[in-house]
Structure formats: structure tokens, C-alpha cells
Coordinates of C-alpha atoms (C1' of nucleotides) in Angstrom, one line a residue:
Chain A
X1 CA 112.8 -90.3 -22.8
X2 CA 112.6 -87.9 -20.0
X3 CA 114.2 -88.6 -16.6
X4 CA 111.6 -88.2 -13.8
X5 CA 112.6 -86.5 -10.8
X6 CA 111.0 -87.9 -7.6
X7 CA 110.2 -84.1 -6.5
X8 CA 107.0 -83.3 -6.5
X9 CA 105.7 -80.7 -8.6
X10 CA 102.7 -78.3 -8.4
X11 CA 101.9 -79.3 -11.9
X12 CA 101.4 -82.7 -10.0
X13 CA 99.7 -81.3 -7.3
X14 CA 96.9 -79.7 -10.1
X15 CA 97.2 -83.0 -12.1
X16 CA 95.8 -85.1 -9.4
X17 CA 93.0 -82.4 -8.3
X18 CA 91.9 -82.3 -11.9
X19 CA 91.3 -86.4 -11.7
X20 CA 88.1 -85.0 -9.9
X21 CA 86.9 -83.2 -12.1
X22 CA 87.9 -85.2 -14.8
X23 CA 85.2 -87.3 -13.4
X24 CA 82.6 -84.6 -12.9
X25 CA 83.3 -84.1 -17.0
X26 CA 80.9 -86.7 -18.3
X27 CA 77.3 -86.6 -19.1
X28 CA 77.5 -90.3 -18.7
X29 CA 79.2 -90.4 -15.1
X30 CA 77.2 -87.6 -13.8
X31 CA 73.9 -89.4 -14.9
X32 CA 75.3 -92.3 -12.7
X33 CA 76.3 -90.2 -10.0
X34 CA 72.9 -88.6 -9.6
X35 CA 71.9 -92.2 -9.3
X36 CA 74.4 -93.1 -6.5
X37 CA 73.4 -90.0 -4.4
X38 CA 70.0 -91.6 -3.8
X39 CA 71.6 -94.6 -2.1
X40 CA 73.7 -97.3 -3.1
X41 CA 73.2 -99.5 -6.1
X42 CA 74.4 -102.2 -8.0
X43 CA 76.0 -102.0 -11.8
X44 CA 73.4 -103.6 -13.1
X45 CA 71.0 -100.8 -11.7
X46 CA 73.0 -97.9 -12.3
X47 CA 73.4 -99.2 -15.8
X48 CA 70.0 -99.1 -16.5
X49 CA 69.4 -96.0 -15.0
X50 CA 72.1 -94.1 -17.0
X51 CA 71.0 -96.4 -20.3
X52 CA 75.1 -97.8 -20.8
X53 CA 75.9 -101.1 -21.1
X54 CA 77.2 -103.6 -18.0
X55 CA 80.1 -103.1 -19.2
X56 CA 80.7 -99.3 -19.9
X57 CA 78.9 -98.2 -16.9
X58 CA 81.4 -100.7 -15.2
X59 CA 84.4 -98.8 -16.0
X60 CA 82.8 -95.5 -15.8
X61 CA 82.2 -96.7 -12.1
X62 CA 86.1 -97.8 -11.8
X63 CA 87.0 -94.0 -12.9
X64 CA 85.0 -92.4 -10.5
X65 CA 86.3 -94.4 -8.2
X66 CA 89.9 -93.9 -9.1
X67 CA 88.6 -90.0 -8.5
X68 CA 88.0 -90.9 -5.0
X69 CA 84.1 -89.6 -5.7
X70 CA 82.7 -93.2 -4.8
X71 CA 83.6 -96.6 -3.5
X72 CA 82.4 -100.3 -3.5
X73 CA 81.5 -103.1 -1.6
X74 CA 80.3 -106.7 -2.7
X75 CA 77.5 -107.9 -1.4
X76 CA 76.8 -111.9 -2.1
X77 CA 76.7 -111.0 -6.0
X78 CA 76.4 -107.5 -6.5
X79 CA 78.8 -104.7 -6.0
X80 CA 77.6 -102.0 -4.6
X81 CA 78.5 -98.7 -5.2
X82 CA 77.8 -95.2 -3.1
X83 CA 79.6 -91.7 -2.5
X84 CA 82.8 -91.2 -0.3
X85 CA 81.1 -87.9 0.4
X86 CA 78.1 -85.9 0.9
X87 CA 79.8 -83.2 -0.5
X88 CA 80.2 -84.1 -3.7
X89 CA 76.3 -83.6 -3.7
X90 CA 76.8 -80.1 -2.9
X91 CA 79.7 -79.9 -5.6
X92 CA 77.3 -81.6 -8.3
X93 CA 75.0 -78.7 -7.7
X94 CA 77.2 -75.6 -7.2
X95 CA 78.4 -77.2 -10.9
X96 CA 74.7 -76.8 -11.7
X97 CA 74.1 -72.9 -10.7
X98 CA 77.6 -72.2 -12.6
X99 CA 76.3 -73.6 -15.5
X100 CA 72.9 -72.2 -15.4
X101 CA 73.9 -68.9 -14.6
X102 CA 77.0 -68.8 -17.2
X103 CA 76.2 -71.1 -20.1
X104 CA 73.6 -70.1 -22.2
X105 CA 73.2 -73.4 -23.9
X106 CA 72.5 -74.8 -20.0
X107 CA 69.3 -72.0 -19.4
X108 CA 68.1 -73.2 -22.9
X109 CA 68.2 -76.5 -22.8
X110 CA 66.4 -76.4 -19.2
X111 CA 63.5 -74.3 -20.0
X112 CA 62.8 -76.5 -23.1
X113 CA 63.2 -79.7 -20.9
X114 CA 61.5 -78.7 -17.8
X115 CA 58.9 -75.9 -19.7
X116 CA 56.6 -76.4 -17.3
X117 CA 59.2 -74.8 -14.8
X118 CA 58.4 -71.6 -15.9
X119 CA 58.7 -68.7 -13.2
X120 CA 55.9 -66.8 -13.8
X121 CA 53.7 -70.2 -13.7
X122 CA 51.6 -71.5 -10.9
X123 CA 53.5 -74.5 -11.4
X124 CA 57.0 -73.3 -9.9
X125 CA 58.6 -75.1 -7.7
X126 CA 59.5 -74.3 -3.9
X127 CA 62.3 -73.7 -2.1
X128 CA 64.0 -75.9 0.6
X129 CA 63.1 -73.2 3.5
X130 CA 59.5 -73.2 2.2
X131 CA 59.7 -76.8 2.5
X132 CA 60.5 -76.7 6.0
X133 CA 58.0 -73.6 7.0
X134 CA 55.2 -76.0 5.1
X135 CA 56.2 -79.0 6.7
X136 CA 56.5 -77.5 10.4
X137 CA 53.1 -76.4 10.2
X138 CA 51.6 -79.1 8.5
X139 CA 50.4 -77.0 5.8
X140 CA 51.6 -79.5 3.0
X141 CA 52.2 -83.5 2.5
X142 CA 55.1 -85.1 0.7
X143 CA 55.3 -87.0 -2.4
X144 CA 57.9 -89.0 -3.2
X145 CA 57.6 -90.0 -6.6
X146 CA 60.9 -92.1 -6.6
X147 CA 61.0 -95.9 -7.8
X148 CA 60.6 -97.9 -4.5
X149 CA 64.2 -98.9 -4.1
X150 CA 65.3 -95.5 -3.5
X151 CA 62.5 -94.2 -1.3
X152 CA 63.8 -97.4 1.3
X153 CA 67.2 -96.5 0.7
X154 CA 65.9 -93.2 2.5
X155 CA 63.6 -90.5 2.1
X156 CA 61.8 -87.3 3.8
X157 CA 60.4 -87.1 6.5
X158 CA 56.4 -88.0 6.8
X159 CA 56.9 -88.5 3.2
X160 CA 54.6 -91.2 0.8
X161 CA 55.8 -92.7 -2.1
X162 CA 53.7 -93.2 -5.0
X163 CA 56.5 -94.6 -7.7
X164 CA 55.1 -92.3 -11.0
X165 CA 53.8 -95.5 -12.9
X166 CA 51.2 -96.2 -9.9
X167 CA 50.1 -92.4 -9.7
X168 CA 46.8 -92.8 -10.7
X169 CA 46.0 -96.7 -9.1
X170 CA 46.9 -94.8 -5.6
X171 CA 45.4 -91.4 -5.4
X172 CA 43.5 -92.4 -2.8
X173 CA 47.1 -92.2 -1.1
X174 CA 46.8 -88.4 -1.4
X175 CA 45.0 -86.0 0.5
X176 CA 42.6 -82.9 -0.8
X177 CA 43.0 -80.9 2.4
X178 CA 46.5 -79.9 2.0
X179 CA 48.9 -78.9 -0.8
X180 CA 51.2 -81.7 -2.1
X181 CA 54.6 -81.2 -3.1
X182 CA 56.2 -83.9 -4.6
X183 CA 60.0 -84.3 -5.2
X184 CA 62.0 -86.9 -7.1
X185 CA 66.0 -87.4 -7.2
X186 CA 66.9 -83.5 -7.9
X187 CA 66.7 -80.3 -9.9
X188 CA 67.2 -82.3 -13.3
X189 CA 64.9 -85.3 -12.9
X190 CA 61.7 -85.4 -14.7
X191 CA 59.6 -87.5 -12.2
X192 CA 58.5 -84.7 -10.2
X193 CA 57.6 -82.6 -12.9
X194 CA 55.6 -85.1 -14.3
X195 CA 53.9 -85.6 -11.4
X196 CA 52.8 -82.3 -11.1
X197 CA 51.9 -82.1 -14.5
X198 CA 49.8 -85.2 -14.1
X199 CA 48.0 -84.1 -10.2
X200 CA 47.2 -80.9 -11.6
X201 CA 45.3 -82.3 -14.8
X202 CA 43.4 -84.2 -11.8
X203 CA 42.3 -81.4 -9.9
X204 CA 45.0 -81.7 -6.9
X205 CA 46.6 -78.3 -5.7
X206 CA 50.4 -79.5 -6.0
X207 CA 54.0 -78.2 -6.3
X208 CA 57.4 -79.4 -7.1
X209 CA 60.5 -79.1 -4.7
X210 CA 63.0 -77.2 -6.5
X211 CA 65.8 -79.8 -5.3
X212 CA 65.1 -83.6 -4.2
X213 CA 66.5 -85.9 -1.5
X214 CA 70.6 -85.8 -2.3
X215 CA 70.4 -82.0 -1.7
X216 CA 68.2 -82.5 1.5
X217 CA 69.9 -85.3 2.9
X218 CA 73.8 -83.4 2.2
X219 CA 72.4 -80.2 4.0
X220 CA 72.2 -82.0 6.8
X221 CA 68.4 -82.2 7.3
X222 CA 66.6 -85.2 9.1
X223 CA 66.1 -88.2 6.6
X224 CA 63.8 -91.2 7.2
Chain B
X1 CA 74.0 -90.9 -40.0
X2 CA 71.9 -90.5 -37.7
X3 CA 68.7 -88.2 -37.6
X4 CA 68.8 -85.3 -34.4
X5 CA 65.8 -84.9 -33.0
X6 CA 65.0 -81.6 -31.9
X7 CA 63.8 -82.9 -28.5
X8 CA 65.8 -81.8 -25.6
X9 CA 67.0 -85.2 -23.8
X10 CA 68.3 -85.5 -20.2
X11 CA 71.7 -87.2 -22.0
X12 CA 71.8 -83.2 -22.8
X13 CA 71.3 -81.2 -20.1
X14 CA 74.2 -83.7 -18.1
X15 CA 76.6 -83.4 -21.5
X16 CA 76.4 -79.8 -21.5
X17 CA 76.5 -79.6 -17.5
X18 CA 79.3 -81.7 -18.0
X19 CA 81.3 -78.9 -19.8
X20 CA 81.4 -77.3 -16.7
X21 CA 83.9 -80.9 -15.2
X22 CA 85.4 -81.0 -18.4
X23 CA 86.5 -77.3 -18.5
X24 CA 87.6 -78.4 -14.6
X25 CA 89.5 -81.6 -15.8
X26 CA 92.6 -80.1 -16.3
X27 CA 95.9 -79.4 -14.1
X28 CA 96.9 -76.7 -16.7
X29 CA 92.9 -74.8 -16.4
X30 CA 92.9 -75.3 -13.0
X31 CA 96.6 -73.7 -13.2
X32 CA 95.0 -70.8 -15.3
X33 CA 91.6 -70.3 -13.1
X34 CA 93.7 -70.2 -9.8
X35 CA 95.5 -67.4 -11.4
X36 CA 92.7 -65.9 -12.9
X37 CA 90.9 -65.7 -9.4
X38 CA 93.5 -63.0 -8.0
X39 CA 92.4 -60.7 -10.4
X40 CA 92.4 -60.3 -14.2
X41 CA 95.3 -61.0 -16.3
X42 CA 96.1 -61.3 -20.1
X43 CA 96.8 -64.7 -22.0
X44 CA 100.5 -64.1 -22.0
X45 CA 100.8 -63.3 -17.9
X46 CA 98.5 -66.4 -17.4
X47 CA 100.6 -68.8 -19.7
X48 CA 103.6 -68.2 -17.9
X49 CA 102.4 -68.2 -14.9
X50 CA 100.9 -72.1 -15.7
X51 CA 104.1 -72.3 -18.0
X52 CA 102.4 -72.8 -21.2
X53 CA 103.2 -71.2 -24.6
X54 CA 100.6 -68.6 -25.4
X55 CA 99.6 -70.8 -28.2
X56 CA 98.4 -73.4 -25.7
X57 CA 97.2 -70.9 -23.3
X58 CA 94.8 -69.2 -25.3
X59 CA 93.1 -72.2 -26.7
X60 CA 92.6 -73.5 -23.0
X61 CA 91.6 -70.2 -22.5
X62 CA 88.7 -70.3 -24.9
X63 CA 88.1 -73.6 -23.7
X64 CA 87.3 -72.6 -19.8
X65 CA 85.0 -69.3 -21.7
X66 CA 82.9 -71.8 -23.3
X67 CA 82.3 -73.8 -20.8
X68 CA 81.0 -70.6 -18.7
X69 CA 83.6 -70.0 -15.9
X70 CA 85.7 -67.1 -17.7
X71 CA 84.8 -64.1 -19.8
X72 CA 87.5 -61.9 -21.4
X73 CA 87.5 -58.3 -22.5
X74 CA 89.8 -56.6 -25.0
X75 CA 92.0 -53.7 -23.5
X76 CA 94.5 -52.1 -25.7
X77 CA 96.3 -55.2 -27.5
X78 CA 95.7 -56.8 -24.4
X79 CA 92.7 -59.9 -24.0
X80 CA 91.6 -59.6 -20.2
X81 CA 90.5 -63.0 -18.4
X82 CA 88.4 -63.2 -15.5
X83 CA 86.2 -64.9 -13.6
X84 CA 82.5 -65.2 -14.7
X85 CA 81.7 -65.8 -11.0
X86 CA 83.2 -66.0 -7.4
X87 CA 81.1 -69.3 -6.7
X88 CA 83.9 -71.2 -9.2
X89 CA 86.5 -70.2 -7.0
X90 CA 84.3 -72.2 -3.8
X91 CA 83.3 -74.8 -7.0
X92 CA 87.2 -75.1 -6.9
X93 CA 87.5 -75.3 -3.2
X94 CA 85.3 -78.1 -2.6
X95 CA 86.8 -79.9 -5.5
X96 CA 90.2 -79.6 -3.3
X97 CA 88.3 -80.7 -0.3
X98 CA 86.7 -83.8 -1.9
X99 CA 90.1 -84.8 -3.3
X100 CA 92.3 -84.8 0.1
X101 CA 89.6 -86.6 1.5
X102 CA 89.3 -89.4 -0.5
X103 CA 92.2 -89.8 -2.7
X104 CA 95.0 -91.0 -0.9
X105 CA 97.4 -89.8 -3.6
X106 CA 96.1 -86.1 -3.4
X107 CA 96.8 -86.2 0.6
X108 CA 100.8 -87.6 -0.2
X109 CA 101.9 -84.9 -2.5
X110 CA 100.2 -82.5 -0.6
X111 CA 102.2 -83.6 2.7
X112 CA 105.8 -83.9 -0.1
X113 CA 105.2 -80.1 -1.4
X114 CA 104.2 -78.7 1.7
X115 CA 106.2 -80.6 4.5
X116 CA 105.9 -77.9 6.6
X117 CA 102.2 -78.5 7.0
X118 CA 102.2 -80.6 9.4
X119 CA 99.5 -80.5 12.0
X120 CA 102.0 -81.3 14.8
X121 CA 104.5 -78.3 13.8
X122 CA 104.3 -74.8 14.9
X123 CA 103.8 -73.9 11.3
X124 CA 100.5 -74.8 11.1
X125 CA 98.2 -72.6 9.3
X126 CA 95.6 -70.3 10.8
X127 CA 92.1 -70.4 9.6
X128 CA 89.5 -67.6 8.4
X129 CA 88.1 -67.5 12.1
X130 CA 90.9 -66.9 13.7
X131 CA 92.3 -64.7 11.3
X132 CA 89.0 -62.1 11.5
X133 CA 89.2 -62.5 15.1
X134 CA 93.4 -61.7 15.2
X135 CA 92.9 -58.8 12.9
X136 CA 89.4 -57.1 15.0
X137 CA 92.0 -57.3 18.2
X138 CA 95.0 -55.4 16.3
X139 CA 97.1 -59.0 17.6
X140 CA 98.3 -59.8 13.9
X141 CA 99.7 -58.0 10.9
X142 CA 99.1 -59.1 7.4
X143 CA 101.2 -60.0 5.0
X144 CA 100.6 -60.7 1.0
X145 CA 103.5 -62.0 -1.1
X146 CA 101.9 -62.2 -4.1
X147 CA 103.5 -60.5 -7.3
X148 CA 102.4 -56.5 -6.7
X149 CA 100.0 -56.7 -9.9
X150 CA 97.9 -59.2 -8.2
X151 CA 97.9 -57.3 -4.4
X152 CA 97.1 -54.4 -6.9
X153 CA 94.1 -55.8 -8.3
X154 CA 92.8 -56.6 -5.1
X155 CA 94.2 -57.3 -1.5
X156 CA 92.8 -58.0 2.3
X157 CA 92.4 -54.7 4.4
X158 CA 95.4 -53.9 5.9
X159 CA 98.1 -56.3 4.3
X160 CA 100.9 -55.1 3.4
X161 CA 102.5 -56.0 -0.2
X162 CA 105.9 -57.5 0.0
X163 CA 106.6 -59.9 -3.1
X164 CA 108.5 -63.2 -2.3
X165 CA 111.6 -62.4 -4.5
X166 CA 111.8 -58.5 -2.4
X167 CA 111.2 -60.6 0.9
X168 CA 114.9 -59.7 2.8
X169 CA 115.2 -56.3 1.3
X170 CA 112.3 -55.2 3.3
X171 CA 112.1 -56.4 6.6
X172 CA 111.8 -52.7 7.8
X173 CA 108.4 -53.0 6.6
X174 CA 107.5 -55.8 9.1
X175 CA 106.4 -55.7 12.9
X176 CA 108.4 -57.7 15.3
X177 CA 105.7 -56.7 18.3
X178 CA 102.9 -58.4 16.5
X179 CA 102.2 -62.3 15.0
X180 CA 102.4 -61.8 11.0
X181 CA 100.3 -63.9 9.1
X182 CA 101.2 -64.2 5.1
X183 CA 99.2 -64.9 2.4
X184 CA 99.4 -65.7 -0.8
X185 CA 97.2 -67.4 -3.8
X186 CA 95.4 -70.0 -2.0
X187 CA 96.4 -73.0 -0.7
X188 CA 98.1 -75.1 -3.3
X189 CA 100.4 -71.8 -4.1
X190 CA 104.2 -71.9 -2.6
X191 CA 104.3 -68.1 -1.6
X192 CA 103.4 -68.1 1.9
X193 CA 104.9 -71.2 2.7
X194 CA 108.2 -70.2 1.6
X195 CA 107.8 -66.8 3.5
X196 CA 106.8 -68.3 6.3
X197 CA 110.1 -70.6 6.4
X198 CA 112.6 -67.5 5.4
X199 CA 110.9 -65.7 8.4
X200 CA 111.0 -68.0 10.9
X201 CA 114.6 -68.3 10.3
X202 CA 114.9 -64.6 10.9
X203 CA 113.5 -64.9 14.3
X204 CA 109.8 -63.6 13.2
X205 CA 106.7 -64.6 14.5
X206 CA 105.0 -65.8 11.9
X207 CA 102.4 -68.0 10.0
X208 CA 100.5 -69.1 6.8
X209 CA 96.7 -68.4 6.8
X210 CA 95.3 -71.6 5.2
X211 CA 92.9 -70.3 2.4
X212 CA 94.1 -67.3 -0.1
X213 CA 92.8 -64.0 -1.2
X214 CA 90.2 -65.8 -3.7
X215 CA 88.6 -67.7 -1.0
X216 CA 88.5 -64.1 1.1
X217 CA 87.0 -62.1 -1.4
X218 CA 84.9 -65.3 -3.0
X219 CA 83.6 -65.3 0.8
X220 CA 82.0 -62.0 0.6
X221 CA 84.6 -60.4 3.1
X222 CA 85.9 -56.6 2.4
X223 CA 88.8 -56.5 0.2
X224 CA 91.1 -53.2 -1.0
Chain C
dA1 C1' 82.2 -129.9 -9.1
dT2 C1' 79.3 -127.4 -12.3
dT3 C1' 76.3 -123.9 -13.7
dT4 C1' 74.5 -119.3 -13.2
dT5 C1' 74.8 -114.6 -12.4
dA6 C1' 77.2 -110.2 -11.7
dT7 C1' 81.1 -107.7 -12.6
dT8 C1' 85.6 -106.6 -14.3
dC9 C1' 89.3 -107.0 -17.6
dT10 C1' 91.3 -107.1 -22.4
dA11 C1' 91.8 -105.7 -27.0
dA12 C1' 90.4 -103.2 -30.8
dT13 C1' 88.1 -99.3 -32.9
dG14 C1' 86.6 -94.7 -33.3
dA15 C1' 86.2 -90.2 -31.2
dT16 C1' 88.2 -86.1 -28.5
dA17 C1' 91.7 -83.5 -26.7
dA18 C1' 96.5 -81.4 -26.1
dT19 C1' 100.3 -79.5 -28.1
dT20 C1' 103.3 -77.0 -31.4
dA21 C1' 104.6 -74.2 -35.2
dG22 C1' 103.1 -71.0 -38.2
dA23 C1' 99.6 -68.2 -40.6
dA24 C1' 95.8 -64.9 -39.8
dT25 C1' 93.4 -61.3 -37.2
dG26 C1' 92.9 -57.1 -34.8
dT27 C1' 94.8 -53.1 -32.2
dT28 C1' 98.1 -49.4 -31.3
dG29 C1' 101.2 -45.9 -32.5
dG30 C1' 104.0 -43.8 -35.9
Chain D
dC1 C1' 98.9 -46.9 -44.6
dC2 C1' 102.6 -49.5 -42.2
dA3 C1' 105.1 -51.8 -38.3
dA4 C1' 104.9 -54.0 -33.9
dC5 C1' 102.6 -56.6 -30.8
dA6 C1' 99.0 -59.7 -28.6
dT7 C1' 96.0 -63.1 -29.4
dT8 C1' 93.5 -66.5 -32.0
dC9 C1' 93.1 -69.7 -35.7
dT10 C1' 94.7 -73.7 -38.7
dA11 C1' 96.8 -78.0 -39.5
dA12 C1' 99.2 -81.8 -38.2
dT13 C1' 100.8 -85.0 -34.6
dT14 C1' 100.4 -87.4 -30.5
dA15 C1' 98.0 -88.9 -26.5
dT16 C1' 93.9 -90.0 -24.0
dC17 C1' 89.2 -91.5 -23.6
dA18 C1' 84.7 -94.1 -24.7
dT19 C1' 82.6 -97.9 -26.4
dT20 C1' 81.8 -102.7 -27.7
dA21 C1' 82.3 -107.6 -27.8
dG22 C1' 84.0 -111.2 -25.7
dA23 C1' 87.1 -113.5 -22.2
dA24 C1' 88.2 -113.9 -17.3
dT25 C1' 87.0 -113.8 -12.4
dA26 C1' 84.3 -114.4 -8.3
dA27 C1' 80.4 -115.6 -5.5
dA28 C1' 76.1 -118.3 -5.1
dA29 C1' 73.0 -122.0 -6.2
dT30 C1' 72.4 -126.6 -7.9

DNA sequence: ATTTTATTCTAATGATAATTAGAATGTTGG
DNA sequence: CCAACATTCTAATTATCATTAGAATAAAAT
């Protein structure tokens, strides 16, 4: 047994700074997390969404938590979890372009997920300042092809939701006029893409947003 | 057993993403990449500086290359480490960020192994704007106590080299008209602070600069 | 009070990761 | 080719983490 001196050590200082990432270094909790960046939700919900068990996802929530990277509140029944922090948004996604740019695996397993997101396509996706250039001149309407709960829980501005399993009961929801660009809960969701995939086979003139509400709503931009 | 399917799953993309945290989920890597980011270094000068037998070292080592953030070249006998890209070192930053905001433990050993910190003292630190805007007037005079192999791979313009250990045995070297602001790794690293308090003693006007010469160089300012 | 529902805790198991010592590899300089 | 050196690999040990089922807690509804 090993005395412990009550000085603290940079190797403590390192220690507690890797907790965070700790956190950020499961497929599991980052699942969740993308989840929880759309607006609180309960552990029932996030269960679901990440396909654990009540119980697993439970403690996956306590860790991040423990990380300081999201907290809790009850409400009547339910305990609802969000982020501390809009910047761990901003983290999750500098993570991303790290991995996308370094990790060969990452760029492979992307293009075979997403193949559709091909660059030389018609079907790539715009940028956040296109977005906004589109949207100030009214050039384009917004799809938001989120399940309900999260489109209340906040979305774009002047956007519509059309949750993906009512896309084709509410097309009449969609104008011809004007390119759509439809967005979902960010750069690894398959909603949008979908979506797309589904407007275009119908004859609408419609893109993806290369991101989705977390990264809009952390760069500061006006939410609804 | 189980039978893989060739399909690409979401599950997937967030394990392999989740290298990335992993890889960052370390005090011992994050020890190793703080180091790496002043410059490249071989396995045996990084495993002492994170005190770690090479052994250990190297298999972290190969742990942070696969996961994408370091690449390593062979010189002489000699394995080179360094960064795959500057964005890890603000991937590192905001990790720091996130943690003494919302970890209460990260923001208590902080204020124990830096005591002189503290907001109220004179020591606080100066940040990046007012450093640029000291060093355009000619009103401060840099100082870099790093170890001279790491102000040799790479320094701020116009800082002067003076490691920690050499600090009293070349005062000559040092302005007494102008403020000095010292330098050093970044901010969980000792150097500066412990110049700053061996200066102040010696009737020297002087103080840390809050960020280090990663953050500098990672912020695409001119370095040396 | 009792039941229901949502969540967390506990204990047990299997899976990963960290560490060390020592063997193996690859490079340099005789 | 051999000797010296730096690094990586291998094997074995120990520690940490993920998962599940089931018990415990806590609030809400009957």
C-alpha cells in the first residue's frame, strides 16, 4: 500500500481532464449524446434511441454525468437529462473532422453509410453559410425531418416538420417553387439522407444540410 | 458466434468515432499529445517527459496513431511523433474548457496546482489579445522557458529561450524597462508559473500568458 | 396504503485496457 | 557481419469497464 500525499499532482490534473474524454470514448454514449443535443429527454427515450437497455443506458447517463458533459432533473416521473454545455456540441464535431480527415476506417465507413453523400453528386449537401444566403432570400424552405418531440424541443427557423414516416401522407406540406433542404439531428444521422433520397425519387428539387440543429443552435444562430 | 454483416451500421461509424475519445481518455496520452504538440519528439523523450517506461510509452503511442491524432516517422534509430493535425491541439483545448466548467473537481486541483492563479492577484495571466496587442506596441518582451529542443522546434516571434532550470544564471538576458510575459507548454504545464514566481521575487515585471505555444501556432499565428 | 411506472443500484460475468519484463526487430556505425 | 541502440512486440498480470438481471428507490395514481 502506497501512502497518498495530499499534493496535487499534474498527473491528477491530466487524470481528471481525461474523465471527459473517457466519456466521449463510447460508441454507445456518443449515440446518446447526439440524442441529448436535440433537447432534453428522458432514459426511457434515450434508451431507445441508442438501442441499450433501461438499465445500461442508465449508467452510461450517470458516467457522462460524473464527466460533467450533462446533468438531470426529475420531472413528476421521468428524469430528464440535457448538456451542461453547448460546447460540447462543437467538441463532438471537431472529434468528427479529426476522425474523418485522419482515420481511414472513419472516411470508409462514411461513404459506404451515407453513399449517396457523394461529392461529385447532385445530391451533396449544403453548407451552413449557404443555408443562411438561401434562407435570407427566400430561395429555399426547410424540412425538418425530426420525430415530433425534438422539432418542439426546438428547431430552425421557418422550418416544417414532416417526421420521415409521414413523408409521403404530407407532401402537400411541401412546396414546388422552391428548393427544399431538409436536415435531421447532424452530420451522422440517416433521416435527412433518406429524405432526400425519397423527395428526389418524387420529383422534388431537394438537398441535405451538411450539419443539423445541435451544430446550428451551438453556433449561436436563432432557433425557434 | 455470431454472423457480421457486411452492412455498415450507425453503431459503427460512433464506435470507430469513438476511437478518437478513447485515444483522448487517458491522463498518460493526454501527457504524451501535450508534449507532442511543441514539436516532434522520440518515444524515449516523450516517456519521460509523461514518466512512463518506454515500454509503456510506445504502446500508448501506437495507441493515439491508430486512433488518427499522431503519425510517426523513422529518423536514424530514432521513431518521430507528431501531430496529425493542429485542430487536436483546439480538440484538446475545448476538452479543458468543458472540464473547468462543469466538473467541480477539475476547477479544485486546478486552483491547488496553480495557487497563484487567482483572478484577484496580480499574477493573473494575460490573454492572446492582449498579448498581440503588447507585442505590435514594443510594451512586452517574451519569454519561453521551455527545454531549448522544444523553443528549437518552434517558438513565438521574438521570445527569447531561457529554460526554467538556467532561469537565475541569465537574468542579463532579460529587460527590466519592459513587462515580460513567459510562456511555456500550455496551460496545465508548471514552467511559466514557476518563472513567473522566481521573477517576481527578483523585482521583475512580469506575467504568465494564459494559453501556450500549441494553442499559438494551432491558432494560425506566425511562429519561428 | 398500495400499485404502477421510471430510474438507479447491486452483484456477477465477460470483455478491454494498462503495465511490466523480456524477446524480437530494425537501424547505425564499426 | 557484428555490436549498440531505439523501438516494438509478446505474454502474463492486474485493473477497469460494459452488460444483464434483478432488487431497491422514488414519485404518481388509484
Amino acid at each position: 500500500m502506497e501512502l497518498k500525499t495530499a499534493m496535487t499532482s499534474r498527473q491528477d490534473l491530466f487524470d481528471t481532464l481525461a474523465q471527459v474524454g473517457k466519456a466521449l470514448g463510447s460508441g454507445h454514449r456518443l449515440m446518446l449524446l447526439e440524442r441529448i443535443a436535440q433537447g432534453e429527454a428522458s432514459v426511457e427515450t434515450l434508451a431507445s434511441t441508442a438501442d441499450l437497455t433501461v438499465g445500461n443506458a442508465s449508467a452510461h447517463l450517470q458516467h457522462l454525468r460524473r464527466a460533467g458533459l450533462v446533468t438531470a432533473t426529475r420531472c413528476g416521473k421521468q428524469m430528464l437529462y440535457r448538456l451542461t454545455d453547448q460546447r460540447i456540441v462543437t467538441l463532438m464535431g471537431l472529434m468528427r473532422e479529426v476522425a474523418e480527415t485522419n482515420l481511414a476506417e472513419m472516411e470508409r465507413l462514411v461513404s459506404r453509410m451515407f453513399p449517396d453523400a457523394n461529392p461529385d453528386g447532385a445530391l451533396e449537401a449544403i453548407s451552413r453559410d449557404e443555408l443562411l444566403s438561401g434562407l435570407n432570400s427566400g430561395d429555399v424552405a426547410l424540412l425538418d425531418v425530426r420525430p415530433e418531440e425534438e422539432f418542439e424541443a426546438g428547431h430552425l427557423p421557418t422550418a416544417i416538420n414532416i417526421p420521415l414516416g409521414q413523408l409521403e401522407s404530407m407532401l402537400d406540406e411541401l412546396p414546388r417553387d422552391r428548393e427544399i433542404i431538409a436536415y435531421c439531428r447532424g452530420p451522422y444521422c440517416v433521416l435527412s439522407h433518406e429524405a432526400v433520397q425519397r423527395l428526389r425519387k418524387l420529383g422534388y428539387q431537394v438537398r441535405r444540410f451538411d450539419e443539423g440543429f445541435p451544430e446550428w443552435k451551438a453556433a449561436g444562430l436563432p432557433i425557434h
